[in-house]
Amino acid sequence: MSVTIKTAHEIELMRESGHILEKVHDGLIPYIKPGMSTKELDKIGYDLILSYGCKPNFLNYNGFPGSFCISLNDEVVHGIPSDDKIIQEGDLVKIDAGLIYKGYHSDAARTYAVGEVSPDARLLMEVTKQCFFEGIKAARAGNHLNDISKAIGAHAAKFRFGIVRDLVGHGIGTHLHEDPEIPNFPQKRRGVKLLPGMTLAIEPMINLGRADVAWLDDDWTVVTMDGSLSAHYENTILITDGEPEILTLTK
Ligand code: MG
């Protein structure tokens, strides 16, 4: 599959899809608190997505059993919502969500601290978010994909954090995952040239310890190999003639 360039009409639908997803993320925030199970959060989010007339795109994606990926602490991504996973004070909660609006996908992830967390955990969250914003400084027409990857990787490297290499960002549109893949670390090749109308999900996943990750026996949940904390931050963006537009973050 080649990288798709969206028409003005498609961009309008992608924008609406992204704006609704932002509302869904914001709507979940009051429920991310001690005592909530990740399954309850998933159900609340599912109902929210449906209330906007949209569909969750993660549900049944390659058999994924939840509408949201909810990953705690050393879980990097793809945590399966469960009645047995209860959010506790001091947890890092990563919520990755996506939806389909009139056939167009959006995808965004946030990391939340529940109550007090360690200064290291706080820094990890901040730096992961900063990595996204460093990355999109390079997300301009005429640049190449590797300019984004290099910018993300360089920022995380300043803090000697582990940059997850086994999972990457991606193009997005009428499919959740489109070309190109967007690594969060420098590549040997410069990659595709960025053009106005490309829509990309840029998503640094950064570990407090080493970069290595492993898959649990559920075949979904990705955890840090060394048990260290991990953070994730993602938005769907649009390449324009000037500044990139963040479709899943308007404020
Ligand atoms: Mg994604």
Coordinates of C-alpha atoms and ligand atoms in Angstrom, one line a residue:
M1 CA 0.0 0.0 0.0
S2 CA 1.4 3.4 -0.9
V3 CA 1.0 6.5 1.2
T4 CA -2.3 8.1 0.5
I5 CA -2.9 11.8 0.0
K6 CA -6.3 12.8 1.3
T7 CA -8.6 15.1 -0.7
A8 CA -10.1 18.2 0.9
H9 CA -13.3 16.3 1.6
E10 CA -11.4 13.4 3.2
I11 CA -9.4 15.8 5.3
E12 CA -12.7 17.3 6.6
L13 CA -13.8 13.9 7.7
M14 CA -10.5 13.0 9.2
R15 CA -10.6 16.3 11.2
E16 CA -14.1 15.6 12.5
S17 CA -13.0 12.0 13.4
G18 CA -10.0 13.4 15.3
H19 CA -12.0 16.1 17.1
I20 CA -14.5 13.5 18.3
L21 CA -11.7 11.3 19.5
E22 CA -10.3 14.2 21.5
K23 CA -13.7 14.5 23.2
V24 CA -13.8 10.8 23.9
H25 CA -10.3 11.0 25.6
D26 CA -11.4 14.0 27.6
G27 CA -14.6 12.3 28.6
L28 CA -12.7 9.4 30.1
I29 CA -10.5 11.5 32.4
P30 CA -12.9 11.7 35.4
Y31 CA -13.0 7.9 35.5
I32 CA -9.3 7.3 35.5
K33 CA -9.1 6.9 39.3
P34 CA -8.3 4.3 41.9
G35 CA -10.8 1.4 42.1
M36 CA -11.9 1.5 38.5
S37 CA -11.2 -1.6 36.5
T38 CA -9.8 -1.2 33.0
K39 CA -12.9 -3.1 31.7
E40 CA -15.2 -0.4 33.3
L41 CA -13.2 2.3 31.6
D42 CA -13.4 0.5 28.3
K43 CA -17.2 0.3 28.6
I44 CA -17.5 4.0 29.4
G45 CA -15.3 4.8 26.4
Y46 CA -17.3 2.5 24.2
D47 CA -20.5 4.1 25.1
L48 CA -19.0 7.6 24.5
I49 CA -17.8 6.6 21.0
L50 CA -21.2 5.3 20.2
S51 CA -22.9 8.4 21.6
Y52 CA -21.1 10.4 18.9
G53 CA -22.4 8.1 16.2
C54 CA -18.9 6.5 15.7
K55 CA -17.5 3.1 16.0
P56 CA -14.4 2.0 18.0
N57 CA -11.8 0.9 15.5
F58 CA -9.7 -1.2 17.9
L59 CA -12.6 -3.6 18.8
N60 CA -12.1 -6.9 17.0
Y61 CA -9.1 -5.4 15.1
N62 CA -7.1 -8.6 14.4
G63 CA -9.3 -10.1 17.2
F64 CA -8.5 -7.4 19.9
P65 CA -11.2 -7.9 22.5
G66 CA -11.6 -4.3 23.8
S67 CA -12.5 -0.9 22.3
F68 CA -9.5 0.7 24.0
C69 CA -6.0 -0.4 24.7
I70 CA -5.5 0.3 28.4
S71 CA -1.9 -0.4 29.6
L72 CA -0.7 0.1 33.2
N73 CA 2.9 0.9 34.4
D74 CA 5.4 -1.5 32.8
E75 CA 2.8 -2.4 30.1
V76 CA 3.8 -0.4 27.0
V77 CA 0.8 -0.7 24.8
H78 CA -2.1 -3.1 23.8
G79 CA -3.3 -3.8 27.3
I80 CA -6.6 -5.7 27.2
P81 CA -9.3 -4.2 29.3
S82 CA -10.1 -6.5 32.2
D83 CA -12.3 -6.8 35.3
D84 CA -9.2 -8.0 37.2
K85 CA -7.1 -4.9 36.4
I86 CA -8.0 -2.3 39.0
I87 CA -6.4 1.2 38.8
Q88 CA -4.5 2.1 41.9
E89 CA -3.0 5.2 43.3
G90 CA 0.5 5.7 41.8
D91 CA -0.3 4.0 38.5
L92 CA 0.7 5.2 35.1
V93 CA -2.3 4.6 32.9
K94 CA -2.0 4.6 29.1
I95 CA -5.1 4.9 27.1
D96 CA -4.9 4.3 23.4
A97 CA -8.1 4.9 21.5
G98 CA -9.4 5.2 18.0
L99 CA -12.7 5.5 16.2
I100 CA -14.2 5.6 12.8
Y101 CA -16.3 8.5 11.6
K102 CA -18.0 8.1 8.2
G103 CA -15.3 5.6 7.2
Y104 CA -12.3 7.7 8.5
H105 CA -10.1 6.6 11.3
S106 CA -8.5 8.6 14.1
D107 CA -6.0 7.3 16.7
A108 CA -4.6 8.9 19.8
A109 CA -3.0 7.9 23.1
R110 CA -2.5 9.6 26.4
T111 CA -0.6 8.7 29.6
Y112 CA -2.1 9.7 32.9
A113 CA -0.6 9.6 36.4
V114 CA -3.1 8.5 39.1
G115 CA -2.3 10.6 42.1
E116 CA 1.3 10.9 43.2
V117 CA 3.9 9.2 41.0
S118 CA 7.7 9.3 41.3
P119 CA 9.6 12.2 39.8
D120 CA 11.1 9.7 37.3
A121 CA 7.6 8.7 36.2
R122 CA 6.6 12.3 35.9
L123 CA 9.7 13.1 33.8
L124 CA 9.1 10.1 31.6
M125 CA 5.5 11.2 30.9
E126 CA 6.7 14.7 30.1
V127 CA 9.5 13.7 27.9
T128 CA 7.3 11.2 25.9
K129 CA 4.9 14.0 25.2
Q130 CA 7.7 16.4 24.3
C131 CA 9.0 13.7 21.9
F132 CA 5.8 13.9 20.0
F133 CA 6.0 17.7 19.8
E134 CA 9.6 17.6 18.7
G135 CA 8.7 15.0 16.0
I136 CA 5.9 17.2 14.5
K137 CA 8.2 20.2 14.3
A138 CA 9.8 18.1 11.5
A139 CA 6.4 17.1 10.1
R140 CA 6.4 19.6 7.2
A141 CA 5.9 19.2 3.5
G142 CA 9.3 18.8 1.8
N143 CA 10.9 17.0 4.7
H144 CA 11.2 13.3 4.8
L145 CA 9.8 10.8 7.2
N146 CA 13.2 10.2 8.9
D147 CA 13.2 13.9 9.9
I148 CA 10.3 13.0 12.2
S149 CA 12.0 9.8 13.5
K150 CA 15.3 11.6 14.1
A151 CA 13.7 14.4 16.1
I152 CA 11.8 12.0 18.3
G153 CA 14.8 9.8 18.9
A154 CA 17.1 12.7 19.6
H155 CA 14.9 14.1 22.3
A156 CA 14.4 10.8 24.1
A157 CA 18.1 10.1 23.9
K158 CA 19.0 13.3 25.8
F159 CA 17.3 11.6 28.8
R160 CA 18.8 8.2 28.2
F161 CA 15.4 6.7 28.1
G162 CA 14.7 3.5 26.2
I163 CA 13.0 4.2 22.8
V164 CA 10.7 1.3 21.9
R165 CA 11.8 0.0 18.5
D166 CA 9.5 -2.9 18.0
L167 CA 6.4 -0.7 17.6
V168 CA 6.0 2.3 15.4
G169 CA 3.6 5.0 14.3
H170 CA 1.8 4.8 11.0
G171 CA -0.2 6.4 8.2
I172 CA -4.0 6.5 8.9
G173 CA -7.1 7.2 6.8
T174 CA -9.8 4.8 5.6
H175 CA -7.7 2.1 7.4
L176 CA -6.4 2.3 11.0
H177 CA -2.9 1.4 9.8
E178 CA -1.7 2.7 6.5
D179 CA 1.8 3.3 5.1
P180 CA 4.2 4.6 6.0
E181 CA 5.5 3.1 9.2
I182 CA 6.9 5.9 11.4
P183 CA 9.7 4.7 13.7
N184 CA 10.6 6.7 16.8
F185 CA 14.3 6.4 16.2
P186 CA 16.6 7.4 13.4
Q187 CA 16.7 5.3 10.2
K188 CA 19.4 4.7 7.6
R189 CA 17.1 5.9 4.9
R190 CA 15.3 9.2 4.7
G191 CA 12.0 7.6 3.9
V192 CA 9.1 9.1 1.9
K193 CA 8.9 12.8 1.2
L194 CA 6.1 14.4 3.3
L195 CA 3.4 16.0 1.2
P196 CA 0.3 18.1 2.1
G197 CA -2.7 15.8 2.6
M198 CA -0.8 13.0 4.3
T199 CA -2.4 11.9 7.6
L200 CA -0.1 10.3 10.2
A201 CA -0.4 8.8 13.6
I202 CA 2.8 9.7 15.4
E203 CA 3.3 7.9 18.7
P204 CA 6.4 7.8 20.8
M205 CA 6.6 4.9 23.2
I206 CA 9.4 5.5 25.7
N207 CA 10.6 3.4 28.6
L208 CA 12.3 4.6 31.8
G209 CA 14.7 1.7 31.5
R210 CA 15.9 -0.3 28.5
A211 CA 14.2 -0.3 25.1
D212 CA 13.5 -4.0 24.9
V213 CA 9.9 -5.2 25.1
A214 CA 8.2 -8.6 25.3
W215 CA 4.7 -9.9 24.5
L216 CA 2.6 -11.5 27.2
D217 CA 0.9 -14.9 26.7
D218 CA -2.3 -13.1 25.8
D219 CA -0.5 -12.3 22.5
W220 CA -1.4 -8.6 22.9
T221 CA 0.0 -6.9 25.9
V222 CA 3.5 -5.5 25.3
V223 CA 5.6 -5.0 28.4
T224 CA 9.0 -3.7 29.1
M225 CA 11.5 -6.5 29.4
D226 CA 13.2 -5.0 32.5
G227 CA 9.9 -4.2 34.2
S228 CA 10.5 -0.5 34.0
L229 CA 7.7 2.1 33.5
S230 CA 6.7 3.0 30.0
A231 CA 4.8 6.0 28.6
H232 CA 2.9 6.6 25.3
Y233 CA 1.7 9.7 23.6
E234 CA 0.0 9.9 20.2
N235 CA -2.0 12.1 17.9
T236 CA -3.2 11.9 14.4
I237 CA -1.8 14.8 12.4
L238 CA -2.2 16.3 8.9
I239 CA 0.7 17.5 6.8
T240 CA -0.1 20.9 5.3
D241 CA 1.6 23.6 3.4
G242 CA 2.8 25.0 6.7
E243 CA 2.5 23.9 10.3
P244 CA 1.2 20.4 10.7
E245 CA -2.4 20.3 12.0
I246 CA -3.0 18.0 15.0
L247 CA -6.4 16.5 14.3
T248 CA -6.8 14.9 17.8
L249 CA -5.8 17.8 19.9
T250 CA -7.3 21.2 19.5
K251 CA -6.4 22.9 22.7
Ligands
MG1 MG -1.5 4.3 16.6

